[in-house]
PDB file of C-alpha atoms in Angstrom:
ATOM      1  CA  UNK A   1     157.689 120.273  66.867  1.00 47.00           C
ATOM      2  CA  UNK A   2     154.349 122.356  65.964  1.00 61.00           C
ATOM      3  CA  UNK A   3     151.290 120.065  65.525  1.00 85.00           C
ATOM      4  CA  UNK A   4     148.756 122.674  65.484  1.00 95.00           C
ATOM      5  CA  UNK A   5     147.542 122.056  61.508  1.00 97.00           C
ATOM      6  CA  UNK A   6     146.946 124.077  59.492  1.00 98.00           C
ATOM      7  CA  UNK A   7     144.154 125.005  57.012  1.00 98.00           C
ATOM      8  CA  UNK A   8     143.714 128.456  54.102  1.00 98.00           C
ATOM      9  CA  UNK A   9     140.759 129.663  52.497  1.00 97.00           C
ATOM     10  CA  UNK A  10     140.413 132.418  50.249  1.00 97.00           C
ATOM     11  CA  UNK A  11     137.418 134.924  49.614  1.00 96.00           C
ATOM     12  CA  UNK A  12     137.614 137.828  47.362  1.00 93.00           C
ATOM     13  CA  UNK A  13     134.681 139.345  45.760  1.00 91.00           C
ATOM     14  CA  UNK A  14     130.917 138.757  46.514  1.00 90.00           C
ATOM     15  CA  UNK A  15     129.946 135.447  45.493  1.00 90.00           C
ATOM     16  CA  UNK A  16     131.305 133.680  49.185  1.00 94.00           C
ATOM     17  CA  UNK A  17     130.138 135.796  52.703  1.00 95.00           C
ATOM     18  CA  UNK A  18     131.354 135.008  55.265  1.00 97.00           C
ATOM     19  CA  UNK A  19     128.872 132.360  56.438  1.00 97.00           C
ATOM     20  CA  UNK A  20     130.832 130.355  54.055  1.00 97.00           C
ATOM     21  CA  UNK A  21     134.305 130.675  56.124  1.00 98.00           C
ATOM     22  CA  UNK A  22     132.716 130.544  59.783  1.00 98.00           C
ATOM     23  CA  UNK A  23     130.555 126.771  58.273  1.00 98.00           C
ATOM     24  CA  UNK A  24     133.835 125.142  57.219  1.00 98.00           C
ATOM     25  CA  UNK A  25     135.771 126.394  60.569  1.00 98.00           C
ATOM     26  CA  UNK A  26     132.724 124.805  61.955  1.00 98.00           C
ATOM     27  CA  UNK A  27     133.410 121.507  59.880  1.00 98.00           C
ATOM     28  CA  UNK A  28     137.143 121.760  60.358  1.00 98.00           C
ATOM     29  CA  UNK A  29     136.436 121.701  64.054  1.00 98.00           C
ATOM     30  CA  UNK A  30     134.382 118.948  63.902  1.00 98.00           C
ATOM     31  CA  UNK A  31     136.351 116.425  61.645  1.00 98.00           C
ATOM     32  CA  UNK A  32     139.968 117.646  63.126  1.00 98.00           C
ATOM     33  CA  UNK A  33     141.622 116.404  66.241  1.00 97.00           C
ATOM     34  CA  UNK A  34     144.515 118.432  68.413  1.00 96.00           C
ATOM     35  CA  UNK A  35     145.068 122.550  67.910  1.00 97.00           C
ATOM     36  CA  UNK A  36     144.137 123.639  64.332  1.00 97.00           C
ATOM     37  CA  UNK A  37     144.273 127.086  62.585  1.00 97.00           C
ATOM     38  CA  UNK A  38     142.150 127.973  60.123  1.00 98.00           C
ATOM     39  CA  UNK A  39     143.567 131.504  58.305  1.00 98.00           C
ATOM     40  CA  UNK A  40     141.423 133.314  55.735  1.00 98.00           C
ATOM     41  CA  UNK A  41     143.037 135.485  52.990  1.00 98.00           C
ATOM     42  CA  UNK A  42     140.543 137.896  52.134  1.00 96.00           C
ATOM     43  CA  UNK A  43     139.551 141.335  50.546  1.00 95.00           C
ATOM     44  CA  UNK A  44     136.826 141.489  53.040  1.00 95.00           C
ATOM     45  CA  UNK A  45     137.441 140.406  56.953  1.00 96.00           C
ATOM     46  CA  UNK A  46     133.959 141.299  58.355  1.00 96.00           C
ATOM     47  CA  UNK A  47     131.253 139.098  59.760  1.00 97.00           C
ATOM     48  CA  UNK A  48     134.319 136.297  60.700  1.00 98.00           C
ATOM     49  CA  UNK A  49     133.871 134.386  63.472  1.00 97.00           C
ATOM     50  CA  UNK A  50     136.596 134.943  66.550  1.00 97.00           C
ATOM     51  CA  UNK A  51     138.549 131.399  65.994  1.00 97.00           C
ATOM     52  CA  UNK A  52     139.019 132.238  62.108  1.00 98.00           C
ATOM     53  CA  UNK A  53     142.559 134.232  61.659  1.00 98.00           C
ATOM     54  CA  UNK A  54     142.239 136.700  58.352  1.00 97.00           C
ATOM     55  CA  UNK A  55     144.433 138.181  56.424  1.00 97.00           C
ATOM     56  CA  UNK A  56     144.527 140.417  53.601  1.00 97.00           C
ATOM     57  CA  UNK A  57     144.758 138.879  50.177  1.00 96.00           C
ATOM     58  CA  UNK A  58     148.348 139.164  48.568  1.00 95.00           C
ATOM     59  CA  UNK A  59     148.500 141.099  45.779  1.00 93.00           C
ATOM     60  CA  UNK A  60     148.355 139.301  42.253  1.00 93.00           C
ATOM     61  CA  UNK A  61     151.270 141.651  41.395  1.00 93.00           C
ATOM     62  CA  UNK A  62     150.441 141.490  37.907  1.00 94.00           C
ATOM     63  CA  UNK A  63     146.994 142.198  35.459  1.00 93.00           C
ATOM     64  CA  UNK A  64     145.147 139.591  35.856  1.00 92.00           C
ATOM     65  CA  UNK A  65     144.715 137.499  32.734  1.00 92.00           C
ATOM     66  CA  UNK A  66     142.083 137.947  30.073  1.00 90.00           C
ATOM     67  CA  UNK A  67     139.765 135.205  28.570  1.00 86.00           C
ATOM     68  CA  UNK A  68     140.119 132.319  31.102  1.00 83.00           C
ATOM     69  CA  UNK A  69     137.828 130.733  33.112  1.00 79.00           C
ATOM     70  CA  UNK A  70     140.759 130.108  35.905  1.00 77.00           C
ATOM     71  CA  UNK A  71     140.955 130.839  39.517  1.00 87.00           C
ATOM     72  CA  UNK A  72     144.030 132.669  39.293  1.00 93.00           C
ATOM     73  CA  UNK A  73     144.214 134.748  42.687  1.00 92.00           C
ATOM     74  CA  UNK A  74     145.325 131.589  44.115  1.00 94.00           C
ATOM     75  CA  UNK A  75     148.299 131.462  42.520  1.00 96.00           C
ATOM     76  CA  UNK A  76     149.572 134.157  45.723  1.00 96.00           C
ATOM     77  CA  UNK A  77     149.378 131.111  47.742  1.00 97.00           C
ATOM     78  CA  UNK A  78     153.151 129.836  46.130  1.00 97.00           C
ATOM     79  CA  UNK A  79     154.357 133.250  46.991  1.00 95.00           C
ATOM     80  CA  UNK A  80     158.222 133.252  49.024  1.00 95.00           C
ATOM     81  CA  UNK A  81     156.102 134.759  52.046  1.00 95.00           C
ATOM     82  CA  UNK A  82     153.079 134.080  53.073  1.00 96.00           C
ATOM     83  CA  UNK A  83     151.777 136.914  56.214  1.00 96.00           C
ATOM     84  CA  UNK A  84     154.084 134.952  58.127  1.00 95.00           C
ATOM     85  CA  UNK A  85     153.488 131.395  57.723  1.00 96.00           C
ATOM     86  CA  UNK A  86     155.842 128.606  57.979  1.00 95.00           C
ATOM     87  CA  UNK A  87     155.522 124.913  57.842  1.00 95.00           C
ATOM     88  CA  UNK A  88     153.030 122.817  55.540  1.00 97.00           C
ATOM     89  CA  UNK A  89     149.229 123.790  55.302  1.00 98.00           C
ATOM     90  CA  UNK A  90     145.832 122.223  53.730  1.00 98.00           C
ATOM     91  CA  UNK A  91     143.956 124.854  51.464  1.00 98.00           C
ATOM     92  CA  UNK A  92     140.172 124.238  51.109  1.00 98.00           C
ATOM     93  CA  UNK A  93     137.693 125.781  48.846  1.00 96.00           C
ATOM     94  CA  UNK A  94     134.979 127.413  50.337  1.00 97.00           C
ATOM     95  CA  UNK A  95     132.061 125.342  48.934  1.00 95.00           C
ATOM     96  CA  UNK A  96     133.775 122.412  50.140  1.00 97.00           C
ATOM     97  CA  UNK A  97     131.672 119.936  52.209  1.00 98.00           C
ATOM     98  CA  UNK A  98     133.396 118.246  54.888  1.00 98.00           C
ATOM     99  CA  UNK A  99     131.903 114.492  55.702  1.00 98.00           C
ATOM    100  CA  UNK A 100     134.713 112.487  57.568  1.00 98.00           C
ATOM    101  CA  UNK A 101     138.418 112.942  59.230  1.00 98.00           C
ATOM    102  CA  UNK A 102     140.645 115.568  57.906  1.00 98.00           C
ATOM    103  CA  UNK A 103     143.722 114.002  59.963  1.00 97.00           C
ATOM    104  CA  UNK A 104     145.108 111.745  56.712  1.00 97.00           C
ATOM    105  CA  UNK A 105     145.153 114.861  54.776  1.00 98.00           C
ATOM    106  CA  UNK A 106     147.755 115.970  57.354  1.00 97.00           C
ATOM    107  CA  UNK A 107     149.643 112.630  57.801  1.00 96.00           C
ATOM    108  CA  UNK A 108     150.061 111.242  54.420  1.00 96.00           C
ATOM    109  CA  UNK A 109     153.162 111.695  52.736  1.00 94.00           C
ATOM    110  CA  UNK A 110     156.077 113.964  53.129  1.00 95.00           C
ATOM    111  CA  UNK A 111     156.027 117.152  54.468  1.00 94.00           C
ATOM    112  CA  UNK A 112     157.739 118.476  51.004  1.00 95.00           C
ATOM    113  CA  UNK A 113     154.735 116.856  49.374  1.00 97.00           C
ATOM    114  CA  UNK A 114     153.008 118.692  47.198  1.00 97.00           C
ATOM    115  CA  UNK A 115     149.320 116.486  46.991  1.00 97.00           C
ATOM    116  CA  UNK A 116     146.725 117.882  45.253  1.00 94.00           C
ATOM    117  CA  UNK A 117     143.112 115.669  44.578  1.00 88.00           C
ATOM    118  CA  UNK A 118     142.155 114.149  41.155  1.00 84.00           C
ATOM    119  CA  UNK A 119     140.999 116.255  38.533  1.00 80.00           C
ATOM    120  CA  UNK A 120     138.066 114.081  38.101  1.00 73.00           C
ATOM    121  CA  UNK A 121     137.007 115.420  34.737  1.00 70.00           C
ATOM    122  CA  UNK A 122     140.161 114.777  32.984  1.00 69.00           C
ATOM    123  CA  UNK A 123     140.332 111.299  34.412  1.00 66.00           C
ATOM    124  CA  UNK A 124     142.798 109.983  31.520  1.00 63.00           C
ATOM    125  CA  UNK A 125     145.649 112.355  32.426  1.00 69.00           C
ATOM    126  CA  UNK A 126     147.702 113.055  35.673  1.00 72.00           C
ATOM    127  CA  UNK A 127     146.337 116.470  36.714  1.00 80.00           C
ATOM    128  CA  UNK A 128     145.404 118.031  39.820  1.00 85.00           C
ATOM    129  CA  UNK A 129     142.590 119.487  41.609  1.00 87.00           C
ATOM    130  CA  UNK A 130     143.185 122.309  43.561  1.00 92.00           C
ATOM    131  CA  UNK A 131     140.141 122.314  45.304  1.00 93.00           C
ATOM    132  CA  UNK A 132     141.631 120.814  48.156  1.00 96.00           C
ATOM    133  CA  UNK A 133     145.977 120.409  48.366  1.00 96.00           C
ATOM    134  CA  UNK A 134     148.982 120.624  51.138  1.00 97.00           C
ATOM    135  CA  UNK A 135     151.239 122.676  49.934  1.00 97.00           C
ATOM    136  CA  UNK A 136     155.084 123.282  52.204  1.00 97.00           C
ATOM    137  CA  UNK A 137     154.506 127.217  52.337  1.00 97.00           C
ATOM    138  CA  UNK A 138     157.598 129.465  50.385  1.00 96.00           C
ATOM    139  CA  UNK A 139     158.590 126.325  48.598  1.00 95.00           C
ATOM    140  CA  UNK A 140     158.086 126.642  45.199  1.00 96.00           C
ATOM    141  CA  UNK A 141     158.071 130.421  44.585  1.00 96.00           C
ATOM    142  CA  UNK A 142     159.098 130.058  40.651  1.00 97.00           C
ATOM    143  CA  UNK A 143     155.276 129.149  40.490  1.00 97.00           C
ATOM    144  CA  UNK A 144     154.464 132.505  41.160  1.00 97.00           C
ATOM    145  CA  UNK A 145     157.336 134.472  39.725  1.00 97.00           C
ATOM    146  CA  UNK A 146     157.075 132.471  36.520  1.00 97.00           C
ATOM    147  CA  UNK A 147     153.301 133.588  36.716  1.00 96.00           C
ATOM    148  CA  UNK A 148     154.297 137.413  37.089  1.00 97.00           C
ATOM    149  CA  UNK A 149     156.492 137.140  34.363  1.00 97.00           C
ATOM    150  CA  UNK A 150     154.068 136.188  31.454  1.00 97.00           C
ATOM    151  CA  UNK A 151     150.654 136.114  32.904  1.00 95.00           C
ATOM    152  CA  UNK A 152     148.338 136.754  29.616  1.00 96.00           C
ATOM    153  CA  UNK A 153     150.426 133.877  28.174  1.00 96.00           C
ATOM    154  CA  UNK A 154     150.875 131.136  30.938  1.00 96.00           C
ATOM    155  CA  UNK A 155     146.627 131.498  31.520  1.00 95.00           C
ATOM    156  CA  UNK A 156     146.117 131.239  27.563  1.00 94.00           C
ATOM    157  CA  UNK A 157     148.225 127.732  27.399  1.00 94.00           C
ATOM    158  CA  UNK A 158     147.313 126.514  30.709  1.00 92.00           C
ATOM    159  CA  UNK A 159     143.794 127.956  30.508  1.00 90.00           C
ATOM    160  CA  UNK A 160     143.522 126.803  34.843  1.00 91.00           C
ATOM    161  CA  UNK A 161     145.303 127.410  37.603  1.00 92.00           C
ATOM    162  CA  UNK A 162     145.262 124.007  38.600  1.00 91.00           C
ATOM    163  CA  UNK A 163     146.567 122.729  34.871  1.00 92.00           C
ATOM    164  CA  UNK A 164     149.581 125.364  35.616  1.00 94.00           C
ATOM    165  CA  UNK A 165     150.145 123.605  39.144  1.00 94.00           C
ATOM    166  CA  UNK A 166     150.163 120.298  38.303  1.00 93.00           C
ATOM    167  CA  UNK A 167     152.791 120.788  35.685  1.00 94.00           C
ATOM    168  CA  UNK A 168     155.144 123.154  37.566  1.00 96.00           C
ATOM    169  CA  UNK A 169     155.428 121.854  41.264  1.00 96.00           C
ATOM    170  CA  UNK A 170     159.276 121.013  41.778  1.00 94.00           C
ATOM    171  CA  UNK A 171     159.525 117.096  41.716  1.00 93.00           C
ATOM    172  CA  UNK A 172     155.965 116.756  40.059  1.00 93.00           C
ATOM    173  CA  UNK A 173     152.858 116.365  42.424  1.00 94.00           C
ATOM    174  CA  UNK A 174     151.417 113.670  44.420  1.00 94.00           C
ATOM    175  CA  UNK A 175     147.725 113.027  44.701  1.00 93.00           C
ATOM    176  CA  UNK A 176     145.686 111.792  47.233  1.00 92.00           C
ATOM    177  CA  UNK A 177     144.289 108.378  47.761  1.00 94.00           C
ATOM    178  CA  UNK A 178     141.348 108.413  45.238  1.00 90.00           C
ATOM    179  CA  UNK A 179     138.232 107.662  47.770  1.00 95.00           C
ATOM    180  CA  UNK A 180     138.866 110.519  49.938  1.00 97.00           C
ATOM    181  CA  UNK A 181     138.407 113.617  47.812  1.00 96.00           C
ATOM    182  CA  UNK A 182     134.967 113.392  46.016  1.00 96.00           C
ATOM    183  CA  UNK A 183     133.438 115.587  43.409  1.00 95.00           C
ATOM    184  CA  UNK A 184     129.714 116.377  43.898  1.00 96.00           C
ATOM    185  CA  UNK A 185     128.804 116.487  39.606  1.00 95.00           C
ATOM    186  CA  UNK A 186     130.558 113.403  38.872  1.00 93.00           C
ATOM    187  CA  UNK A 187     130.624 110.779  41.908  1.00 95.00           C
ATOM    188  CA  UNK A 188     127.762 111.629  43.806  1.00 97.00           C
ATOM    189  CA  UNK A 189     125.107 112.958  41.321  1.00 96.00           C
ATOM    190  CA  UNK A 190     122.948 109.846  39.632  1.00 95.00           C
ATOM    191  CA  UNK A 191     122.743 109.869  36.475  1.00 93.00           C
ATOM    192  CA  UNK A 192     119.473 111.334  34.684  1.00 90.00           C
ATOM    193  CA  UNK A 193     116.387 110.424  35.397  1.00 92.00           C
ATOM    194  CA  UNK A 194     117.323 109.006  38.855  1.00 95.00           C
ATOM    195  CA  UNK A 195     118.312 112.228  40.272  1.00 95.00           C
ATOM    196  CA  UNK A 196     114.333 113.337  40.031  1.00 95.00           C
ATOM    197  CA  UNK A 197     113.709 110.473  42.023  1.00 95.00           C
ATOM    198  CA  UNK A 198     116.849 109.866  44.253  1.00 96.00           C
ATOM    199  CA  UNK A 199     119.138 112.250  46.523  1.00 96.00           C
ATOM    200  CA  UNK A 200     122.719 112.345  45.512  1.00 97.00           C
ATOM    201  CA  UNK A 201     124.972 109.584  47.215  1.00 97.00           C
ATOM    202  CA  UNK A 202     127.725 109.658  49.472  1.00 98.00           C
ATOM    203  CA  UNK A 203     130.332 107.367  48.075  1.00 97.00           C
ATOM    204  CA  UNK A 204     132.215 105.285  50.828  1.00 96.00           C
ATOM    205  CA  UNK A 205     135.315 106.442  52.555  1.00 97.00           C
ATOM    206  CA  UNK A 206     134.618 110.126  51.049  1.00 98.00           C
ATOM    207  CA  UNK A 207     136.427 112.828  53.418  1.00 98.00           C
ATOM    208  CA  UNK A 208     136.253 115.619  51.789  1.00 98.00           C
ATOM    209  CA  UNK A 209     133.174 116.348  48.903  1.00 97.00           C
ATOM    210  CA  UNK A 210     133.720 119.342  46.284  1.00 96.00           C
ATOM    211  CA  UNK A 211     131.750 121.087  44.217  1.00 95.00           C
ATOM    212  CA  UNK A 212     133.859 122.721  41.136  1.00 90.00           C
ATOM    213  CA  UNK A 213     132.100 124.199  38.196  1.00 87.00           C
ATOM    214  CA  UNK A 214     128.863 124.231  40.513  1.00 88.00           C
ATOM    215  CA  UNK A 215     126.449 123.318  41.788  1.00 95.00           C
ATOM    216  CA  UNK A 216     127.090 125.696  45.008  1.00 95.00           C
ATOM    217  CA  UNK A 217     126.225 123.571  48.011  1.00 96.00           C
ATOM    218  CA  UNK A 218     124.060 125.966  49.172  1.00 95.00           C
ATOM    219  CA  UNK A 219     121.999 125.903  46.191  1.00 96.00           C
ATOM    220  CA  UNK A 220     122.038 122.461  46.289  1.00 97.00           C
ATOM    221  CA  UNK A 221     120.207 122.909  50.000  1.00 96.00           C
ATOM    222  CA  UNK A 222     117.503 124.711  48.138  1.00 96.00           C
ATOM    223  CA  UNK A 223     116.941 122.394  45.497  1.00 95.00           C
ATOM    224  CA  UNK A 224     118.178 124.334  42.639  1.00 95.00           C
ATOM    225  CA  UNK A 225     121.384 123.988  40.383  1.00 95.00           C
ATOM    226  CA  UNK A 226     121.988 127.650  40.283  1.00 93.00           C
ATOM    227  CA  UNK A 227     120.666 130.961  42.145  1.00 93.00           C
ATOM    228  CA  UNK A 228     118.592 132.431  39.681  1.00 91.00           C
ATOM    229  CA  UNK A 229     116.872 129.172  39.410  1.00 91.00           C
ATOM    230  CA  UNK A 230     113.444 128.508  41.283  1.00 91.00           C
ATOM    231  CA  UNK A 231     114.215 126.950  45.340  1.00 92.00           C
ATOM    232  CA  UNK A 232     112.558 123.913  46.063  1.00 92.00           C
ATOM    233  CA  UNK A 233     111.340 123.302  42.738  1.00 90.00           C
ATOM    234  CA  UNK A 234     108.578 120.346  42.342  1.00 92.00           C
ATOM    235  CA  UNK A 235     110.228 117.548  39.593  1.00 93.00           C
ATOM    236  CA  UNK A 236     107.166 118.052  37.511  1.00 93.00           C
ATOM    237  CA  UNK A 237     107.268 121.932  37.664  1.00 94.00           C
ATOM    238  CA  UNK A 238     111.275 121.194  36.882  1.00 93.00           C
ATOM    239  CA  UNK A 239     110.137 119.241  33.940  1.00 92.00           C
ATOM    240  CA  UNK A 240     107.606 121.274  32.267  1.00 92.00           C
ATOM    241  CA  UNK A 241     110.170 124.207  32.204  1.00 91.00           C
ATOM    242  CA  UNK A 242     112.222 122.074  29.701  1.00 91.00           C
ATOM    243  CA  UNK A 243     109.743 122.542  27.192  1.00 91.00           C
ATOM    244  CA  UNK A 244     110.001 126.667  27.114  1.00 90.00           C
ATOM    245  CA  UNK A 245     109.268 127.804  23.574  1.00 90.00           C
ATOM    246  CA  UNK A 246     112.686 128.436  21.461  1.00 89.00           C
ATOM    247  CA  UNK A 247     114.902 125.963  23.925  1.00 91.00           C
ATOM    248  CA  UNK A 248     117.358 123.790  21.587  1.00 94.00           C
ATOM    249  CA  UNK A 249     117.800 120.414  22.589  1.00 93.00           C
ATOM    250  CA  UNK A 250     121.129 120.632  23.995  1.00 94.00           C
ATOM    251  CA  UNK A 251     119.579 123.902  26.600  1.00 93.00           C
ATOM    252  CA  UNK A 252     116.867 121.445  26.796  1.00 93.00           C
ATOM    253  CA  UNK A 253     119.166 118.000  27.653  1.00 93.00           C
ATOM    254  CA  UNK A 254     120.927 120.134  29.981  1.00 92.00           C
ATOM    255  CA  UNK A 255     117.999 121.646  31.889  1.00 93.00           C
ATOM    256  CA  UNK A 256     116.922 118.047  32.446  1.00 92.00           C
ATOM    257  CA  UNK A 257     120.009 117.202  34.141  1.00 93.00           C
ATOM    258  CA  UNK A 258     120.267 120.252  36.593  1.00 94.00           C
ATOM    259  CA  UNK A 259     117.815 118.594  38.855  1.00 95.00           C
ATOM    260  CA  UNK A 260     118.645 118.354  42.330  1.00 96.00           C
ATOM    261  CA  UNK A 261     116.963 117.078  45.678  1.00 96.00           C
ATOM    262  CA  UNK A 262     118.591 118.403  48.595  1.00 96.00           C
ATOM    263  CA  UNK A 263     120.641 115.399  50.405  1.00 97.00           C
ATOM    264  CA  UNK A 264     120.506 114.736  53.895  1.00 97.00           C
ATOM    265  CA  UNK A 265     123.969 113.875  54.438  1.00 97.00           C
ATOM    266  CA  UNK A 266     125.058 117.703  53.149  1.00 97.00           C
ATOM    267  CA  UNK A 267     122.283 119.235  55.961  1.00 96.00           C
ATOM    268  CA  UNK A 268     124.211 117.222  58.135  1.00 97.00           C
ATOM    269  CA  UNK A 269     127.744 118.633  57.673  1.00 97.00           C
ATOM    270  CA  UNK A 270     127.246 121.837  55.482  1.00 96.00           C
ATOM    271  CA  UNK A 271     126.664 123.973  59.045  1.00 95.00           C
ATOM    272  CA  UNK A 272     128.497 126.082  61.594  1.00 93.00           C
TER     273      UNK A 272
END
């Protein structure tokens, strides 16, 4: 029986380098016991570290849908054939943070499982967040197929990838124990003012902390909510800039909450 586990990333594009793959092989490392493999699909494999096995992005095999905010290059990863791969693995996003023990991830469940985290800001409804998920590979290939067929019109009712997941996994989805899979925004950011005051909190028995819609957690290192924004900003110079001539009060409401100290506990995992 194989025990080596196994973990996917994807990069495409310029927004990740490759920093970003060779820090969370680091964390992997760090937070996995026995023989792991971590394999990158990419459109880019320099600047990789040794350990780190790339391979080329599949194809999409279809135009890419218009209008939609959704991540849809990772629908290859429900492909029949995947460079090879058998068994189960755990994809992770790239601005993932890694804090605690990945084994559970690995261990819970069935191997025919297909567990995907909370979408945390749909919390009424039983959807997925594909942030972090074990998928068996090659065993639900209609997800991509069915993608193929009608891309333009499965992203236009599904409008994410990970809405189109959730409700077309054979058997219907698992998700994972709720503590483990944390999302930066909504569990460990306080709520305005404290956050000009206070770092953001790690909640108890969090594994794995992500980051969708942003901030990037390298940003959030420099003490800005976005890149174009100033690094290291001073609360009160963060403050005055809410009061720009012409800002409307929702750009201003929302200015105030993009404030962001940099919190120790990501300096102490986000690293190679």
């Amino acid at each position: 029986m194989n025990t080596t586990k196994q973990i996917i990333c994807v990069k495409w594009g310029t927004m990740y380098g490759p920093e970003y793959v060779n820090r969370l092989y680091a964390m992997v490392r760090r937070h996995t016991t026995g023989p792991i493999r971590l394999i990158c699909l990419t459109d880019n494999h320099e600047g990789l570290r040794p350990e780190v096995e790339s391979f080329d992005l599949p194809e999409l095999g279809c135009e890419h849908p218009q209008r939609t905010h959704g991540k849809w290059k990772k629908v290859v990863l429900w492909g029949r054939e995947l460079h090879g791969l058998t068994g189960t693995a755990l994809f992770v996003d790239l601005d993932s943070v890694i804090v605690d023990s990945l084994d559970p991830y690995f261990s819970y469940g069935s191997p025919d499982d297909v567990l995907l985290a909370r979408n945390w800001a749909k919390p009424f409804q039983r959807l997925g967040q594909t942030s972090v998920f074990r998928f068996p590979i090659g065993k639900n290939p209609h997800i991509l197929d069915n993608f193929r067929a009608d891309p333009q019109g499965t992203a236009d009712r599904f409008h994410y990838e990970q809405h189109y997941i959730t409700s077309s996994v054979t058997g219907g989805i698992k998700l994972w124990p709720e503590a483990w899979t944390r999302h930066f925004r909504l569990h460990c950011m306080l709520p305005f003012p404290f956050r000009y005051f206070f770092q953001a909190r790690l909640p108890r028995g969090s594994r794995i902390v992500t980051f969708p819609g942003g901030p990037n957690p390298s940003d959030v290192m420099l003490g800005r909510w976005v890149p174009e924004a100033p690094a290291h900003e001073s609360r009160w110079d963060h403050i005055r800039g809410a009061f720009k001539p012409g800002m409307t009060l929702k750009a201003r409401w929302r200015h105030f909450t993009r404030y962001v100290i940099p919190p120790q506990w990501i300096a102490d995992n986000w690293r190679e």
